[in-house]
Short mmCIF file of N, CA and C in Angstrom, two decimals:
data_model
loop_
_atom_site.label_atom_id
_atom_site.label_comp_id
_atom_site.label_asym_id
_atom_site.label_seq_id
_atom_site.Cartn_x
_atom_site.Cartn_y
_atom_site.Cartn_z
N MET A 1 30.39 262.90 224.04
CA MET A 1 30.42 263.01 222.66
C MET A 1 30.54 261.43 221.87
N GLN A 2 29.87 261.29 221.25
CA GLN A 2 29.92 259.48 220.17
C GLN A 2 31.09 260.03 219.70
N PRO A 3 31.95 258.90 219.16
CA PRO A 3 33.16 258.81 218.57
C PRO A 3 32.65 258.41 216.98
N VAL A 4 33.07 258.97 215.83
CA VAL A 4 32.91 258.65 214.47
C VAL A 4 33.68 257.94 214.22
N ILE A 5 33.06 256.77 213.91
CA ILE A 5 33.68 255.41 213.18
C ILE A 5 33.35 255.08 211.79
N ARG A 6 34.42 255.19 210.94
CA ARG A 6 34.25 255.01 209.58
C ARG A 6 34.81 253.56 209.17
N GLU A 7 33.96 252.98 208.43
CA GLU A 7 34.67 251.81 207.96
C GLU A 7 35.13 252.21 206.62
N LEU A 8 36.19 251.94 206.11
CA LEU A 8 37.00 252.31 205.07
C LEU A 8 37.52 250.97 204.09
N GLN A 9 37.30 251.13 202.76
CA GLN A 9 38.39 250.15 202.40
C GLN A 9 40.07 250.93 201.97
N ALA A 10 40.83 250.22 202.35
CA ALA A 10 42.01 251.07 202.21
C ALA A 10 42.92 250.54 200.78
N LYS A 11 43.55 251.20 200.36
CA LYS A 11 44.12 250.77 199.56
C LYS A 11 45.66 250.14 199.42
N THR A 12 46.04 250.41 200.70
CA THR A 12 47.60 249.46 200.87
C THR A 12 47.52 249.34 202.35
N ILE A 13 47.98 248.41 202.99
CA ILE A 13 48.03 248.26 204.24
C ILE A 13 49.74 247.98 205.05
N PHE A 14 50.72 247.56 204.01
CA PHE A 14 52.04 247.32 204.06
C PHE A 14 52.67 248.21 203.56
N THR A 15 53.26 249.19 204.80
CA THR A 15 53.79 250.78 203.99
C THR A 15 55.06 250.45 204.65
N LYS A 16 55.88 250.95 203.69
CA LYS A 16 57.63 251.26 203.61
C LYS A 16 57.47 252.13 204.91
N SER A 17 58.46 251.83 205.95
CA SER A 17 58.41 252.86 207.17
C SER A 17 59.79 253.77 206.90
N GLY A 18 59.77 255.07 207.36
CA GLY A 18 60.86 255.97 207.32
C GLY A 18 61.29 255.64 208.66
N LEU A 19 60.86 254.54 209.69
CA LEU A 19 61.07 254.76 210.86
C LEU A 19 62.49 254.34 211.40
N PRO A 20 63.24 254.63 212.33
CA PRO A 20 64.92 253.96 212.24
C PRO A 20 64.84 252.69 212.87
N ALA A 21 63.65 252.10 213.43
CA ALA A 21 63.64 250.90 214.01
C ALA A 21 62.81 249.91 213.47
N SER A 22 62.30 250.35 211.84
CA SER A 22 61.32 249.21 211.48
C SER A 22 61.33 249.48 209.72
N ASP A 23 61.26 248.44 209.07
CA ASP A 23 61.34 248.76 207.74
C ASP A 23 60.08 248.56 207.17
N TRP A 24 58.88 248.05 207.81
CA TRP A 24 57.64 248.06 207.35
C TRP A 24 56.48 248.79 208.55
N VAL A 25 55.52 249.39 208.45
CA VAL A 25 54.50 249.55 209.12
C VAL A 25 53.03 249.18 208.58
N ILE A 26 52.11 248.73 209.91
CA ILE A 26 51.22 248.44 209.66
C ILE A 26 50.06 249.12 210.73
N ASN A 27 49.09 249.70 209.97
CA ASN A 27 48.11 250.87 210.85
C ASN A 27 46.95 249.98 210.37
N PRO A 28 46.69 249.23 211.09
CA PRO A 28 45.06 248.64 210.76
C PRO A 28 44.04 249.89 210.77
N TYR A 29 44.16 250.76 211.96
CA TYR A 29 43.19 251.94 212.10
C TYR A 29 43.95 253.53 211.62
N ASN A 30 43.05 254.32 211.40
CA ASN A 30 43.68 255.91 211.65
C ASN A 30 43.02 256.39 212.62
N GLY A 31 43.41 257.12 213.16
CA GLY A 31 43.09 257.93 214.34
C GLY A 31 42.83 256.87 215.27
N CYS A 32 42.57 257.69 216.83
CA CYS A 32 42.64 256.59 217.80
C CYS A 32 41.61 256.89 219.03
N LEU A 33 40.94 256.11 219.44
CA LEU A 33 39.91 256.82 220.42
C LEU A 33 40.47 256.88 221.98
N PHE A 34 41.76 256.34 222.21
CA PHE A 34 42.19 256.68 223.47
C PHE A 34 42.34 258.25 223.56
N GLY A 35 42.57 259.06 222.70
CA GLY A 35 42.88 260.50 222.66
C GLY A 35 44.05 260.91 223.50
N CYS A 36 45.03 260.50 223.90
CA CYS A 36 46.20 260.61 224.61
C CYS A 36 46.97 262.12 224.39
N SER A 37 46.82 262.86 225.22
CA SER A 37 47.32 264.24 224.69
C SER A 37 48.47 264.24 224.21
N TYR A 38 49.57 263.36 225.05
CA TYR A 38 50.58 263.21 224.82
C TYR A 38 50.90 262.42 223.29
N CYS A 39 50.64 262.12 222.48
CA CYS A 39 50.24 261.15 221.64
C CYS A 39 51.02 262.03 220.13
N TYR A 40 52.11 261.57 219.45
CA TYR A 40 52.74 262.35 218.47
C TYR A 40 51.75 262.06 217.26
N ALA A 41 51.01 261.04 217.34
CA ALA A 41 50.27 260.63 216.11
C ALA A 41 49.28 261.70 216.20
N ALA A 42 48.75 262.40 217.04
CA ALA A 42 47.61 263.50 216.96
C ALA A 42 48.28 264.48 215.60
N GLN A 43 49.52 264.84 215.79
CA GLN A 43 49.90 265.69 215.07
C GLN A 43 49.95 265.56 213.31
N ILE A 44 50.38 264.16 213.25
CA ILE A 44 50.79 263.41 212.04
C ILE A 44 49.11 263.49 211.38
N ALA A 45 48.25 263.01 212.37
CA ALA A 45 47.03 262.81 211.58
C ALA A 45 45.99 263.65 211.27
N ARG A 46 46.59 264.86 211.41
CA ARG A 46 45.70 266.24 211.25
C ARG A 46 45.27 266.47 209.82
N TRP A 47 46.35 266.18 208.74
CA TRP A 47 46.01 266.80 207.46
C TRP A 47 44.83 265.63 207.34
N LYS A 48 44.64 264.31 207.60
CA LYS A 48 43.71 263.30 207.17
C LYS A 48 42.10 263.70 207.56
N HIS A 49 42.29 264.45 208.83
CA HIS A 49 40.65 264.89 209.32
C HIS A 49 41.28 266.22 209.95
N PRO A 50 41.24 267.06 209.26
CA PRO A 50 41.15 268.61 209.45
C PRO A 50 39.94 268.78 210.37
N GLY A 51 40.02 269.64 211.42
CA GLY A 51 38.81 270.05 212.18
C GLY A 51 38.32 269.07 212.86
N GLU A 52 38.93 267.92 213.04
CA GLU A 52 38.22 267.10 213.99
C GLU A 52 39.27 266.68 215.12
N GLU A 53 38.61 266.90 216.50
CA GLU A 53 39.28 266.50 217.65
C GLU A 53 40.05 265.14 217.62
N TRP A 54 41.62 264.98 217.97
CA TRP A 54 42.19 263.92 218.01
C TRP A 54 41.24 263.13 219.25
N GLY A 55 41.12 261.54 219.00
CA GLY A 55 40.41 260.89 220.00
C GLY A 55 38.93 260.85 219.67
N THR A 56 38.45 261.40 218.67
CA THR A 56 36.94 261.48 218.57
C THR A 56 36.49 260.71 217.44
N TYR A 57 37.76 259.99 216.64
CA TYR A 57 37.18 259.57 215.24
C TYR A 57 38.21 258.01 215.16
N LEU A 58 37.93 256.98 214.37
CA LEU A 58 38.60 256.13 213.81
C LEU A 58 38.31 255.62 212.77
N ASP A 59 39.02 255.17 211.85
CA ASP A 59 38.82 254.91 210.26
C ASP A 59 39.32 253.42 210.63
N VAL A 60 38.43 252.59 210.18
CA VAL A 60 38.63 251.15 210.27
C VAL A 60 39.01 250.62 208.87
N LYS A 61 40.08 249.98 208.59
CA LYS A 61 40.59 249.87 207.33
C LYS A 61 39.92 247.89 207.14
N MET A 62 38.61 247.85 206.65
CA MET A 62 37.84 246.79 206.88
C MET A 62 38.50 245.37 205.87
N ASN A 63 39.26 245.85 204.89
CA ASN A 63 40.07 244.99 204.04
C ASN A 63 41.58 244.67 204.46
N ALA A 64 42.02 245.12 205.64
CA ALA A 64 43.40 245.23 205.54
C ALA A 64 43.96 243.79 205.51
N ALA A 65 43.43 242.89 206.74
CA ALA A 65 44.01 241.49 206.11
C ALA A 65 44.15 241.00 204.94
N GLU A 66 42.90 241.32 203.69
CA GLU A 66 43.15 240.90 202.59
C GLU A 66 44.10 241.36 201.96
N LEU A 67 44.24 242.79 201.98
CA LEU A 67 45.61 243.31 201.36
C LEU A 67 46.57 243.13 201.65
N LEU A 68 46.96 242.76 202.91
CA LEU A 68 48.30 242.10 203.54
C LEU A 68 48.74 240.77 203.01
N LYS A 69 47.49 240.00 202.94
CA LYS A 69 47.97 238.53 202.11
C LYS A 69 48.51 238.91 200.72
N ASN A 70 47.79 239.91 199.84
CA ASN A 70 48.28 239.94 198.76
C ASN A 70 49.14 240.73 198.67
N GLU A 71 49.64 241.73 199.04
CA GLU A 71 50.97 242.35 199.37
C GLU A 71 52.08 241.45 199.97
N LEU A 72 52.10 240.98 200.72
CA LEU A 72 53.10 239.72 201.14
C LEU A 72 53.53 238.87 199.90
N VAL A 73 52.44 238.27 199.24
CA VAL A 73 52.54 237.39 197.96
C VAL A 73 53.47 238.25 196.87
N SER A 74 53.06 239.58 196.83
CA SER A 74 53.40 240.04 195.89
C SER A 74 55.14 240.18 196.01
N LEU A 75 55.33 240.67 196.96
CA LEU A 75 56.71 240.90 197.38
C LEU A 75 57.42 239.91 197.26
N ALA A 76 56.87 238.47 198.03
CA ALA A 76 57.58 237.45 198.13
C ALA A 76 58.24 236.99 196.50
N SER A 77 57.12 237.21 195.43
CA SER A 77 57.47 236.94 193.78
C SER A 77 58.43 237.68 193.67
N LYS A 78 58.70 238.92 194.17
CA LYS A 78 59.78 239.87 193.58
C LYS A 78 61.12 239.49 194.59
N ALA A 79 60.95 239.17 195.71
CA ALA A 79 62.63 238.95 196.16
C ALA A 79 62.95 237.74 195.98
N GLY A 80 64.00 237.75 196.13
CA GLY A 80 64.96 236.53 195.82
C GLY A 80 64.86 235.61 196.69
N PRO A 81 65.02 234.49 196.24
CA PRO A 81 65.01 232.84 197.36
C PRO A 81 64.88 233.17 198.75
N SER A 82 66.34 233.78 199.40
CA SER A 82 66.70 234.10 200.71
C SER A 82 65.83 235.15 200.96
N LYS A 83 64.79 235.86 200.47
CA LYS A 83 64.31 236.80 201.52
C LYS A 83 62.47 236.64 201.12
N GLN A 84 62.16 235.38 200.58
CA GLN A 84 60.66 235.22 200.21
C GLN A 84 59.87 235.46 201.35
N LYS A 85 60.23 235.37 202.95
CA LYS A 85 59.46 235.57 204.15
C LYS A 85 60.11 236.44 204.78
N ASN A 86 60.98 237.18 204.48
CA ASN A 86 61.42 238.22 205.70
C ASN A 86 61.82 239.45 204.74
N PHE A 87 61.01 240.47 205.11
CA PHE A 87 61.31 241.48 204.34
C PHE A 87 61.89 242.62 205.11
N GLY A 88 62.11 242.13 206.43
CA GLY A 88 62.38 243.12 207.67
C GLY A 88 61.59 243.49 208.97
N SER A 89 61.88 244.20 209.70
CA SER A 89 60.91 244.19 210.62
C SER A 89 59.52 245.04 210.43
N VAL A 90 58.40 244.61 211.29
CA VAL A 90 57.33 245.03 210.73
C VAL A 90 56.51 245.82 212.45
N PHE A 91 55.96 247.08 212.13
CA PHE A 91 55.65 247.87 213.44
C PHE A 91 54.16 248.16 213.53
N PHE A 92 53.40 247.31 214.35
CA PHE A 92 51.95 247.55 214.47
C PHE A 92 52.26 248.80 215.74
N SER A 93 51.49 250.07 215.62
CA SER A 93 51.39 250.93 214.65
C SER A 93 51.92 252.27 214.69
N SER A 94 52.05 253.00 213.67
CA SER A 94 52.88 254.33 213.75
C SER A 94 51.78 255.49 213.84
N VAL A 95 50.68 255.57 213.76
CA VAL A 95 49.55 256.35 213.90
C VAL A 95 48.61 256.18 214.26
N THR A 96 48.36 255.05 215.10
CA THR A 96 47.29 254.47 215.93
C THR A 96 47.76 253.54 216.85
N ASP A 97 46.78 253.21 217.98
CA ASP A 97 47.27 251.87 219.00
C ASP A 97 46.42 250.98 218.19
N PRO A 98 47.10 249.87 217.73
CA PRO A 98 46.69 248.67 217.14
C PRO A 98 45.64 247.92 218.05
N TYR A 99 45.63 248.26 219.31
CA TYR A 99 44.60 247.71 219.93
C TYR A 99 43.80 248.58 220.83
N VAL A 100 43.25 249.58 220.01
CA VAL A 100 42.20 250.59 220.48
C VAL A 100 40.97 249.78 220.64
N GLY A 101 40.00 250.16 221.29
CA GLY A 101 38.79 249.40 222.38
C GLY A 101 38.02 248.88 220.87
N MET A 102 38.05 249.53 219.76
CA MET A 102 37.14 248.80 218.89
C MET A 102 37.93 247.32 218.08
N GLU A 103 39.02 247.68 218.33
CA GLU A 103 39.76 246.29 217.81
C GLU A 103 39.01 245.04 218.40
N ALA A 104 38.48 245.19 219.70
CA ALA A 104 37.50 244.07 220.27
C ALA A 104 36.48 243.74 219.48
N LYS A 105 36.08 244.71 218.83
CA LYS A 105 34.76 244.31 217.71
C LYS A 105 35.44 243.71 216.42
N TYR A 106 35.92 244.74 215.94
CA TYR A 106 36.44 244.49 214.43
C TYR A 106 37.93 243.29 214.27
N LYS A 107 38.22 243.47 215.23
CA LYS A 107 39.59 241.97 214.99
C LYS A 107 40.56 242.42 213.76
N ILE A 108 40.53 243.57 213.41
CA ILE A 108 41.58 243.78 212.01
C ILE A 108 43.03 243.62 212.57
N THR A 109 43.28 244.16 213.84
CA THR A 109 45.01 243.79 214.09
C THR A 109 45.22 242.49 214.23
N ARG A 110 44.09 241.50 214.75
CA ARG A 110 44.60 240.20 214.99
C ARG A 110 44.24 239.38 213.43
N GLN A 111 43.39 240.04 212.85
CA GLN A 111 43.41 239.29 211.49
C GLN A 111 44.92 239.67 210.53
N CYS A 112 45.36 240.85 210.56
CA CYS A 112 46.65 241.13 210.25
C CYS A 112 47.84 240.11 210.79
N LEU A 113 47.84 240.06 211.96
CA LEU A 113 48.64 239.29 212.76
C LEU A 113 48.52 237.58 212.11
N GLU A 114 47.21 237.07 212.00
CA GLU A 114 47.14 235.90 211.38
C GLU A 114 47.62 236.01 210.01
N ALA A 115 47.27 236.77 209.08
CA ALA A 115 47.94 236.67 207.72
C ALA A 115 49.63 236.55 207.88
N LEU A 116 50.33 237.44 208.65
CA LEU A 116 51.64 237.30 208.60
C LEU A 116 52.00 235.88 209.32
N ALA A 117 51.28 235.45 210.46
CA ALA A 117 51.47 234.01 210.66
C ALA A 117 51.33 232.98 209.59
N ASP A 118 49.99 233.18 208.90
CA ASP A 118 49.73 232.19 207.71
C ASP A 118 50.62 232.36 206.65
N PHE A 119 51.06 233.45 206.23
CA PHE A 119 52.09 233.51 205.46
C PHE A 119 53.37 232.67 205.78
N GLY A 120 53.84 232.69 206.92
CA GLY A 120 55.17 232.25 207.49
C GLY A 120 56.19 233.33 207.73
N TYR A 121 55.65 234.64 207.81
CA TYR A 121 56.82 235.59 207.69
C TYR A 121 57.76 235.10 208.91
N GLU A 122 58.68 235.41 208.51
CA GLU A 122 60.21 235.14 209.32
C GLU A 122 60.76 236.35 209.96
N GLY A 123 60.27 237.75 209.23
CA GLY A 123 60.95 239.00 210.35
C GLY A 123 60.41 239.07 211.35
N SER A 124 60.90 239.99 212.16
CA SER A 124 60.46 240.94 213.85
C SER A 124 59.10 241.27 213.44
N ILE A 125 58.53 241.30 214.62
CA ILE A 125 57.03 241.91 214.46
C ILE A 125 57.05 242.82 215.95
N ASN A 126 56.85 244.10 215.85
CA ASN A 126 57.14 244.68 216.98
C ASN A 126 55.47 245.45 217.12
N VAL A 127 55.22 245.47 218.53
CA VAL A 127 53.72 245.89 218.65
C VAL A 127 53.76 247.28 219.36
N GLN A 128 53.34 248.24 219.41
CA GLN A 128 52.97 249.35 220.78
C GLN A 128 51.45 249.72 220.96
N THR A 129 51.43 249.47 221.97
CA THR A 129 49.94 249.50 222.57
C THR A 129 50.12 250.03 223.92
N LYS A 130 48.99 250.79 224.56
CA LYS A 130 48.81 250.67 226.00
C LYS A 130 47.61 249.97 226.37
N SER A 131 47.19 249.01 225.65
CA SER A 131 45.83 248.25 225.77
C SER A 131 46.37 246.81 226.30
N PRO A 132 45.35 246.52 227.43
CA PRO A 132 45.74 244.68 227.61
C PRO A 132 44.90 243.87 226.69
N LEU A 133 44.19 244.59 225.70
CA LEU A 133 43.65 243.67 224.83
C LEU A 133 45.03 242.83 223.77
N VAL A 134 45.98 243.44 223.83
CA VAL A 134 46.85 242.78 223.01
C VAL A 134 46.95 241.22 223.68
N THR A 135 46.89 241.09 224.77
CA THR A 135 47.07 239.61 225.44
C THR A 135 45.84 238.49 224.81
N ARG A 136 44.77 239.11 224.18
CA ARG A 136 44.12 238.41 223.47
C ARG A 136 44.83 237.65 222.33
N ASP A 137 45.78 238.25 221.57
CA ASP A 137 46.25 237.72 220.51
C ASP A 137 47.80 237.05 220.92
N ILE A 138 47.91 236.66 221.92
CA ILE A 138 49.42 236.11 222.59
C ILE A 138 49.33 234.52 221.60
N ASP A 139 48.37 234.03 221.31
CA ASP A 139 48.17 232.63 220.69
C ASP A 139 49.03 232.99 219.08
N VAL A 140 48.53 233.87 218.57
CA VAL A 140 48.94 234.12 217.28
C VAL A 140 50.19 235.04 217.33
N LEU A 141 50.72 235.72 218.16
CA LEU A 141 52.07 236.54 218.46
C LEU A 141 53.02 235.23 218.85
N LYS A 142 52.79 234.12 219.33
CA LYS A 142 53.71 232.91 219.28
C LYS A 142 54.11 232.56 218.54
#
């Protein structure tokens, strides 16, 4: 079965987190083609894709990096001088693997990391992945 890939325009990308270990979450994709049976995100994502089996679809947030740039600038303008480059910890990703195989083609995660680097983000960045593709972005992560 061929996976369903949808290219979308997201409304937001830098989401306030309810997770104890992170302040913000960036999910460059919705869904995940790894389809791990143990993944907690399968339960979370069901409401957005009812009737679709976990691991068979991926929504690609094509405008993620541009949104992130805009959202960082907006937050910086509202923050006091001491917090203009650090809004807390950022987690890639809470409902998808940010290095799902299609990342090799779309490079959305890399573009978001570059947006954070170009902004001069000073907060911590955490990445959760099972993919060796993360090593492609070591230059940006440094």
